[in-house]
């Protein structure tokens, strides 16, 4: 267990244009006469991490934990190709920096990994987020290497300059700092992040981005809007839980409920039997779902599914739909075991 240099806070959520307009009004009130500029970037759905570079070398990687203390996972972080082991930070006058980001899995890598698990008779992992956070904690770094994790870094939370060094001019804004990291070889959302002066433009970008979420290689569950200027971020400060200078815009959930009517057992080429749930047709994220793979018998048992159950179904992007859980509180006793 290690402590973070700066606590890792969580973000307040917004769900629509009105929420964002309210948040913008509060920011501008606190900013007084100064013009507010926002930087918008994807909200990656993975496992949060904190990285510390000392004298240009990766010194420590840690999970979020409770936000104050995390788990040290440096050996595993070193196996993630996207994360540089060293970078030209010293030449910039920076002797220590703490960088925050998200460990993610490419959707294609996740699907291939699950296909392999199913072929081996194991139950598939529910989503790329679980796969990322689970992998960070495994004890064999060579296994981590095989899993093909990726990373996106989205925040400099702390830095120390060498005595007499001048602060790099890019470190005045959030956008500038991510650009600076990108130029030093760090994976940042350089292509996706955008700066806007008006909340209406932020909202328009949120809507456009939501329509394109499936075309991204990683699972994204929303966008994060941050006040761009660091000095202004400091002035806005935080509440007990969230920074006032940033907010998440959450995409519409791609979950819906339906009724589990029956289960068909499909026999594969080599004789493996796959149970497939037949559910009442339900629209999720623009697609009608009627059939959901249950992968294998263990999945059916683990989830305690029964015929007649009301089930929560999720479709996350290209990832095939799956049953999250039965809503056991809605049972009436007539449900039948599979
Ligand atoms: S900024 C103080 N930016 O979302 C602000 N967070 O509740 C710190 N996340 O657990 C977070 N993408 O791991 C930020 N572009 C992004 C993000 C991001 C994903 C996660 C983060 C945190 C949660 C916020």
XYZ file of C-alpha atoms in Angstrom, residues 81-329:
249
model
C 4.130 -0.927 -23.830
C 2.288 2.389 -24.090
C 3.816 3.639 -20.816
C 7.367 4.964 -21.283
C 9.962 3.706 -18.796
C 11.819 6.972 -19.191
C 11.194 10.354 -20.779
C 13.055 13.614 -21.394
C 11.598 15.339 -18.343
C 14.949 16.449 -16.894
C 15.736 18.465 -20.020
C 12.482 20.308 -19.289
C 13.599 21.093 -15.744
C 11.121 18.681 -14.163
C 12.663 16.369 -11.551
C 9.467 14.708 -10.381
C 5.994 14.417 -11.836
C 2.865 12.517 -10.854
C 0.669 11.626 -13.815
C -2.848 10.211 -13.673
C -4.502 8.075 -16.254
C -6.476 5.017 -17.092
C -5.364 1.494 -17.933
C -7.566 0.326 -20.789
C -7.945 -2.681 -23.070
C -8.509 -2.397 -26.787
C -12.013 -3.767 -27.499
C -10.566 -6.278 -29.991
C -7.963 -7.510 -27.482
C -10.712 -7.923 -24.886
C -12.896 -9.952 -27.254
C -10.023 -12.207 -28.245
C -9.122 -12.750 -24.592
C -12.702 -13.691 -23.712
C -12.940 -16.030 -26.696
C -9.850 -17.777 -25.368
C -11.294 -18.034 -21.854
C -14.510 -19.534 -23.193
C -12.561 -22.045 -25.293
C -10.726 -23.050 -22.096
C -14.017 -23.521 -20.262
C -13.599 -20.390 -18.108
C -16.304 -17.771 -17.712
C -15.744 -14.613 -19.763
C -14.980 -11.305 -18.040
C -17.941 -8.943 -17.944
C -16.325 -5.878 -19.526
C -12.994 -4.273 -20.464
C -12.911 -2.331 -17.179
C -12.977 -5.499 -15.062
C -10.383 -7.032 -17.336
C -8.058 -4.026 -16.919
C -8.334 -3.747 -13.145
C -8.081 -7.495 -12.654
C -4.980 -7.715 -14.823
C -3.220 -4.901 -12.942
C -3.413 -6.988 -9.766
C -2.147 -10.318 -11.054
C 1.124 -11.392 -9.550
C 3.020 -12.423 -12.674
C 4.238 -9.452 -14.739
C 4.920 -11.772 -17.715
C 1.228 -12.668 -17.760
C 0.388 -8.936 -17.707
C 2.618 -8.477 -20.731
C 0.677 -11.174 -22.614
C -2.661 -9.508 -21.928
C -1.812 -6.488 -24.100
C -3.024 -3.683 -21.830
C -2.955 -0.098 -23.040
C -2.987 3.260 -21.264
C -4.210 6.827 -21.688
C -2.881 9.574 -19.432
C -5.123 12.566 -18.767
C -3.774 14.617 -15.874
C -0.618 15.999 -14.328
C -1.493 16.070 -10.649
C 1.817 17.282 -9.252
C 5.310 18.254 -10.393
C 8.581 19.530 -8.947
C 11.019 21.727 -10.845
C 14.794 21.521 -10.503
C 16.284 24.392 -8.486
C 16.385 27.488 -10.669
C 14.534 25.822 -13.549
C 11.807 27.771 -15.285
C 8.385 26.175 -15.569
C 7.747 24.914 -19.113
C 5.243 27.382 -20.591
C 2.900 24.527 -21.630
C 2.279 23.780 -17.944
C -0.075 26.751 -17.593
C -3.094 24.927 -18.994
C -4.520 21.419 -18.967
C -4.521 21.242 -22.765
C -0.927 22.487 -22.905
C 0.199 19.967 -20.293
C -1.300 16.989 -22.150
C 0.247 18.234 -25.398
C 3.566 18.549 -23.576
C 3.291 14.985 -22.239
C 2.371 13.747 -25.715
C 5.467 15.358 -27.215
C 7.561 13.622 -24.535
C 6.199 10.232 -25.650
C 3.280 9.740 -23.251
C -0.069 8.418 -24.482
C -2.606 11.252 -24.023
C -5.941 11.971 -25.753
C -4.065 14.407 -28.025
C -6.338 13.791 -30.988
C -9.656 13.783 -29.131
C -9.222 16.689 -26.716
C -10.705 20.038 -27.740
C -10.811 23.498 -26.192
C -14.000 25.613 -26.217
C -14.963 28.995 -24.809
C -18.740 28.494 -24.802
C -20.709 25.769 -23.074
C -22.959 25.420 -26.143
C -19.939 24.297 -28.142
C -18.987 21.884 -25.356
C -22.512 20.431 -25.474
C -22.421 20.103 -29.269
C -19.093 18.251 -29.039
C -20.535 15.942 -26.357
C -23.441 15.039 -28.638
C -21.269 14.453 -31.695
C -18.842 12.369 -29.681
C -21.607 10.245 -28.172
C -22.754 9.292 -31.671
C -19.236 8.138 -32.519
C -18.410 6.292 -29.326
C -18.475 2.873 -30.984
C -15.795 3.828 -33.486
C -13.215 4.350 -30.729
C -10.813 1.477 -30.010
C -11.404 1.746 -26.247
C -14.558 1.746 -24.158
C -15.591 5.318 -23.339
C -18.513 6.007 -20.987
C -18.657 9.768 -21.328
C -16.549 12.896 -21.626
C -14.733 14.944 -19.016
C -14.939 18.732 -19.143
C -12.147 20.566 -17.342
C -11.441 24.251 -16.761
C -8.371 24.690 -18.926
C -6.350 27.218 -16.953
C -4.465 25.704 -13.973
C -4.460 28.938 -11.947
C -8.229 29.113 -12.358
C -8.565 25.420 -11.387
C -6.777 26.251 -8.131
C -9.090 29.160 -7.458
C -12.211 27.060 -8.068
C -10.907 24.379 -5.687
C -12.981 21.422 -4.598
C -15.916 20.272 -2.500
C -15.363 17.408 -0.061
C -15.655 14.860 -2.889
C -15.162 16.489 -6.270
C -13.138 19.191 -7.930
C -15.345 22.174 -8.890
C -13.239 22.704 -12.003
C -14.121 19.426 -13.712
C -17.234 17.417 -14.392
C -18.112 14.190 -16.220
C -20.757 14.077 -18.926
C -22.092 10.514 -18.897
C -23.361 8.888 -22.057
C -26.754 7.227 -22.008
C -26.595 3.844 -20.354
C -26.773 0.968 -22.760
C -28.589 -1.265 -20.361
C -32.199 -2.355 -20.461
C -34.368 -4.921 -18.752
C -36.191 -7.778 -20.442
C -37.730 -11.160 -19.611
C -35.784 -14.387 -19.924
C -38.207 -16.745 -21.753
C -36.158 -19.847 -22.476
C -32.626 -21.153 -22.984
C -31.422 -22.936 -26.101
C -28.372 -25.152 -26.040
C -26.187 -24.794 -29.100
C -23.685 -27.491 -29.908
C -20.429 -26.259 -31.405
C -18.166 -27.896 -33.952
C -16.120 -29.706 -31.315
C -19.085 -30.558 -29.129
C -18.941 -27.653 -26.671
C -22.419 -26.714 -25.476
C -23.293 -23.030 -25.260
C -26.471 -21.953 -23.491
C -28.163 -19.023 -25.264
C -30.848 -16.972 -23.507
C -33.914 -16.036 -25.534
C -35.339 -12.783 -24.194
C -38.238 -10.505 -25.147
C -36.982 -8.107 -27.852
C -35.397 -5.021 -26.291
C -33.780 -1.935 -27.847
C -30.325 -1.111 -26.543
C -28.216 1.588 -28.141
C -29.922 1.352 -31.540
C -29.949 -2.456 -31.769
C -32.743 -4.934 -30.996
C -31.515 -7.745 -28.800
C -33.431 -11.055 -28.601
C -30.655 -13.574 -28.039
C -27.864 -13.400 -25.487
C -25.071 -15.918 -25.092
C -24.656 -17.291 -21.571
C -21.272 -18.758 -22.563
C -21.299 -21.879 -20.403
C -22.992 -23.616 -17.493
C -20.827 -21.888 -14.865
C -22.074 -18.487 -15.984
C -25.690 -19.647 -15.613
C -24.957 -20.961 -12.091
C -22.871 -17.965 -10.961
C -25.548 -15.500 -11.993
C -28.313 -17.703 -10.577
C -30.450 -17.160 -13.692
C -33.935 -18.668 -13.933
C -36.513 -18.908 -16.691
C -39.040 -16.103 -16.176
C -36.516 -13.770 -14.541
C -36.452 -10.085 -15.367
C -32.860 -9.590 -16.452
C -30.606 -6.579 -16.865
C -28.990 -6.678 -20.302
C -26.004 -4.560 -21.342
C -24.559 -3.902 -24.743
C -21.272 -2.034 -24.553
C -20.214 -0.903 -27.999
C -18.966 -3.696 -30.220
C -18.833 -6.006 -27.232
C -21.541 -8.656 -27.603
C -24.607 -8.183 -25.373
C -24.582 -9.964 -22.053
C -26.811 -10.459 -19.025
C -25.505 -8.427 -16.112
C -27.804 -10.043 -13.520
C -31.333 -11.171 -12.785
C -33.443 -8.655 -10.848
C -34.161 -11.063 -8.016
C -36.378 -8.553 -6.189
